[in-house]
Amino acid sequence: MRFLKITIPVLIICTILLLPVLTYAYSPSWWPIVPCGLKTQPTDVSLTDSNGKAWDYTQPCNQCLLLQLASNIINFVFFAIVPVFGTLLFIWAGFLILVGGGTGNPGRVGDGYKIFKQTFYGAMILLASWLFTNTLIKTLAGDSDLSNNWYNIECKVGTLKEITQP
């Protein structure tokens, strides 16, 4: 029962402290996640295509937009879900260590260290994989446009003449 008396206020405080982080407003390139086939154009999105025109979310879907959807899902997971979930796991691990140490329960301290260590290793694997891939591509491609934007998808649909002409 004492655990619940401590847990609920700590979770409320953590939620209040994290709300400004979660509501930090910026215009991600992957929102809305589905880039086509909507019935109406979203009013809260100000994305532009490569020509500087407003992105049309009411256009019919095609194979290029399917690749864009896959890219949007990957970016949503890596840039929205993983940081928030990792932060919450670090907070939970610290809370377990704090409560376990304060109550003299070594099991909670051990669980907290285990969660902290696994979250840290997971974050390091994600960051190291990005660093390795980016370094490898920059080494092989040099300082070209490809090496600086390898993670951006650019796909065009149309005839060969339409695609090759600017």
CSV table of C-alpha atoms in Angstrom, one decimal:
chain,number,residue,atom,x,y,z
A,1,MET,CA,0.0,0.0,0.0
A,2,ARG,CA,2.9,2.3,0.8
A,3,PHE,CA,4.2,1.7,-2.7
A,4,LEU,CA,1.0,3.1,-4.3
A,5,LYS,CA,1.1,6.1,-2.0
A,6,ILE,CA,4.5,6.9,-3.3
A,7,THR,CA,4.0,5.8,-6.9
A,8,ILE,CA,0.9,7.9,-7.8
A,9,PRO,CA,2.3,11.3,-6.8
A,10,VAL,CA,5.6,10.5,-8.6
A,11,LEU,CA,3.8,9.5,-11.7
A,12,ILE,CA,1.7,12.7,-11.6
A,13,ILE,CA,4.8,14.8,-11.1
A,14,CYS,CA,6.6,13.0,-14.0
A,15,THR,CA,3.6,13.5,-16.3
A,16,ILE,CA,3.4,17.2,-15.5
A,17,LEU,CA,7.1,17.6,-16.1
A,18,LEU,CA,7.0,15.6,-19.4
A,19,LEU,CA,3.9,17.3,-20.9
A,20,PRO,CA,5.8,20.3,-22.2
A,21,VAL,CA,8.3,17.9,-23.9
A,22,LEU,CA,5.5,15.9,-25.4
A,23,THR,CA,3.7,18.9,-26.8
A,24,TYR,CA,6.9,20.6,-28.2
A,25,ALA,CA,5.6,21.9,-31.5
A,26,TYR,CA,7.6,21.5,-34.7
A,27,SER,CA,6.7,20.5,-38.2
A,28,PRO,CA,7.9,16.9,-38.7
A,29,SER,CA,8.3,15.8,-42.3
A,30,TRP,CA,6.4,12.6,-41.6
A,31,TRP,CA,3.1,14.1,-40.4
A,32,PRO,CA,0.4,13.1,-41.3
A,33,ILE,CA,1.8,9.7,-41.7
A,34,VAL,CA,-0.4,8.7,-44.7
A,35,PRO,CA,0.8,11.0,-47.5
A,36,CYS,CA,-2.1,10.4,-49.9
A,37,GLY,CA,-5.8,9.4,-50.3
A,38,LEU,CA,-7.2,11.7,-47.7
A,39,LYS,CA,-10.7,13.2,-48.3
A,40,THR,CA,-9.7,16.7,-47.2
A,41,GLN,CA,-6.5,18.6,-47.0
A,42,PRO,CA,-5.2,18.9,-43.4
A,43,THR,CA,-5.3,22.5,-42.3
A,44,ASP,CA,-2.6,22.1,-39.6
A,45,VAL,CA,0.1,20.9,-42.0
A,46,SER,CA,2.4,23.2,-43.9
A,47,LEU,CA,4.6,20.8,-45.8
A,48,THR,CA,5.9,21.6,-49.3
A,49,ASP,CA,7.1,19.2,-52.0
A,50,SER,CA,10.5,19.5,-53.7
A,51,ASN,CA,9.1,22.3,-56.0
A,52,GLY,CA,8.0,24.5,-53.0
A,53,LYS,CA,4.3,23.9,-53.6
A,54,ALA,CA,2.0,22.8,-50.7
A,55,TRP,CA,1.8,19.0,-50.4
A,56,ASP,CA,-1.5,17.6,-51.7
A,57,TYR,CA,-2.7,14.9,-49.3
A,58,THR,CA,-5.9,14.4,-51.4
A,59,GLN,CA,-3.9,13.0,-54.4
A,60,PRO,CA,-4.5,9.3,-55.3
A,61,CYS,CA,-1.9,6.9,-53.9
A,62,ASN,CA,0.8,5.4,-56.1
A,63,GLN,CA,3.9,3.3,-55.6
A,64,CYS,CA,6.1,6.3,-54.7
A,65,LEU,CA,3.7,7.3,-52.0
A,66,LEU,CA,3.8,3.8,-50.7
A,67,LEU,CA,7.5,4.2,-50.2
A,68,GLN,CA,6.9,7.6,-48.6
A,69,LEU,CA,4.4,5.9,-46.2
A,70,ALA,CA,7.0,3.4,-45.2
A,71,SER,CA,9.5,6.2,-44.6
A,72,ASN,CA,7.0,8.1,-42.5
A,73,ILE,CA,6.3,5.1,-40.3
A,74,ILE,CA,10.0,4.5,-39.8
A,75,ASN,CA,10.6,8.2,-39.0
A,76,PHE,CA,7.6,8.3,-36.6
A,77,VAL,CA,8.9,5.3,-34.7
A,78,PHE,CA,12.5,6.5,-34.5
A,79,PHE,CA,11.9,10.2,-33.9
A,80,ALA,CA,8.6,10.2,-31.9
A,81,ILE,CA,8.0,6.9,-30.1
A,82,VAL,CA,11.5,5.7,-29.3
A,83,PRO,CA,12.7,8.9,-27.5
A,84,VAL,CA,9.5,9.3,-25.5
A,85,PHE,CA,9.4,5.6,-24.5
A,86,GLY,CA,13.1,5.6,-23.7
A,87,THR,CA,12.7,8.6,-21.5
A,88,LEU,CA,9.8,7.1,-19.7
A,89,LEU,CA,11.8,3.9,-19.1
A,90,PHE,CA,14.8,5.8,-17.7
A,91,ILE,CA,12.4,7.7,-15.4
A,92,TRP,CA,10.8,4.4,-14.3
A,93,ALA,CA,14.2,2.8,-13.7
A,94,GLY,CA,15.3,5.7,-11.6
A,95,PHE,CA,12.0,5.7,-9.7
A,96,LEU,CA,12.5,1.9,-8.9
A,97,ILE,CA,16.1,2.5,-7.7
A,98,LEU,CA,15.0,5.5,-5.6
A,99,VAL,CA,12.0,3.6,-4.0
A,100,GLY,CA,14.0,0.4,-3.6
A,101,GLY,CA,16.9,2.1,-1.9
A,102,GLY,CA,14.6,4.2,0.4
A,103,THR,CA,12.5,1.1,1.5
A,104,GLY,CA,15.5,-1.2,1.7
A,105,ASN,CA,14.2,-3.5,-1.0
A,106,PRO,CA,17.1,-4.7,-3.0
A,107,GLY,CA,14.8,-6.4,-5.6
A,108,ARG,CA,13.5,-3.1,-6.8
A,109,VAL,CA,17.0,-1.6,-6.9
A,110,GLY,CA,18.1,-4.6,-9.1
A,111,ASP,CA,15.1,-4.3,-11.3
A,112,GLY,CA,15.7,-0.5,-11.7
A,113,TYR,CA,19.4,-1.1,-12.7
A,114,LYS,CA,18.3,-3.8,-15.1
A,115,ILE,CA,15.8,-1.6,-16.8
A,116,PHE,CA,18.2,1.3,-16.9
A,117,LYS,CA,21.0,-0.8,-18.4
A,118,GLN,CA,18.8,-2.4,-21.0
A,119,THR,CA,17.3,0.9,-22.1
A,120,PHE,CA,20.8,2.4,-22.3
A,121,TYR,CA,22.1,-0.5,-24.4
A,122,GLY,CA,19.0,-0.3,-26.7
A,123,ALA,CA,19.5,3.4,-27.3
A,124,MET,CA,23.2,2.9,-27.9
A,125,ILE,CA,22.5,0.2,-30.5
A,126,LEU,CA,20.0,2.5,-32.4
A,127,LEU,CA,22.4,5.4,-32.3
A,128,ALA,CA,25.4,3.3,-33.3
A,129,SER,CA,23.6,1.7,-36.2
A,130,TRP,CA,22.7,5.2,-37.5
A,131,LEU,CA,26.3,6.4,-37.0
A,132,PHE,CA,27.7,3.3,-38.7
A,133,THR,CA,25.4,3.5,-41.7
A,134,ASN,CA,25.9,7.3,-42.1
A,135,THR,CA,29.7,6.9,-41.9
A,136,LEU,CA,29.8,4.1,-44.4
A,137,ILE,CA,27.7,5.9,-46.9
A,138,LYS,CA,29.7,9.2,-46.5
A,139,THR,CA,32.9,7.2,-46.9
A,140,LEU,CA,31.8,5.5,-50.1
A,141,ALA,CA,29.9,8.4,-51.7
A,142,GLY,CA,32.1,11.2,-50.7
A,143,ASP,CA,30.7,14.7,-50.2
A,144,SER,CA,27.9,14.3,-52.8
A,145,ASP,CA,24.3,15.1,-52.5
A,146,LEU,CA,23.6,11.4,-52.1
A,147,SER,CA,25.7,11.1,-49.0
A,148,ASN,CA,24.1,14.1,-47.4
A,149,ASN,CA,20.5,13.0,-48.0
A,150,TRP,CA,20.7,9.2,-48.2
A,151,TYR,CA,17.8,8.9,-45.7
A,152,ASN,CA,15.4,11.0,-47.8
A,153,ILE,CA,13.1,9.3,-50.3
A,154,GLU,CA,12.7,10.9,-53.7
A,155,CYS,CA,10.5,9.1,-56.1
A,156,LYS,CA,8.8,10.3,-59.2
A,157,VAL,CA,5.9,8.8,-61.1
A,158,GLY,CA,5.3,9.5,-64.8
A,159,THR,CA,6.8,9.0,-68.2
A,160,LEU,CA,10.6,9.0,-68.7
A,161,LYS,CA,10.4,12.4,-70.3
A,162,GLU,CA,8.4,13.9,-67.4
A,163,ILE,CA,10.7,12.5,-64.8
A,164,THR,CA,14.0,13.6,-66.5
A,165,GLN,CA,12.9,17.2,-67.3
A,166,PRO,CA,13.1,19.7,-64.4
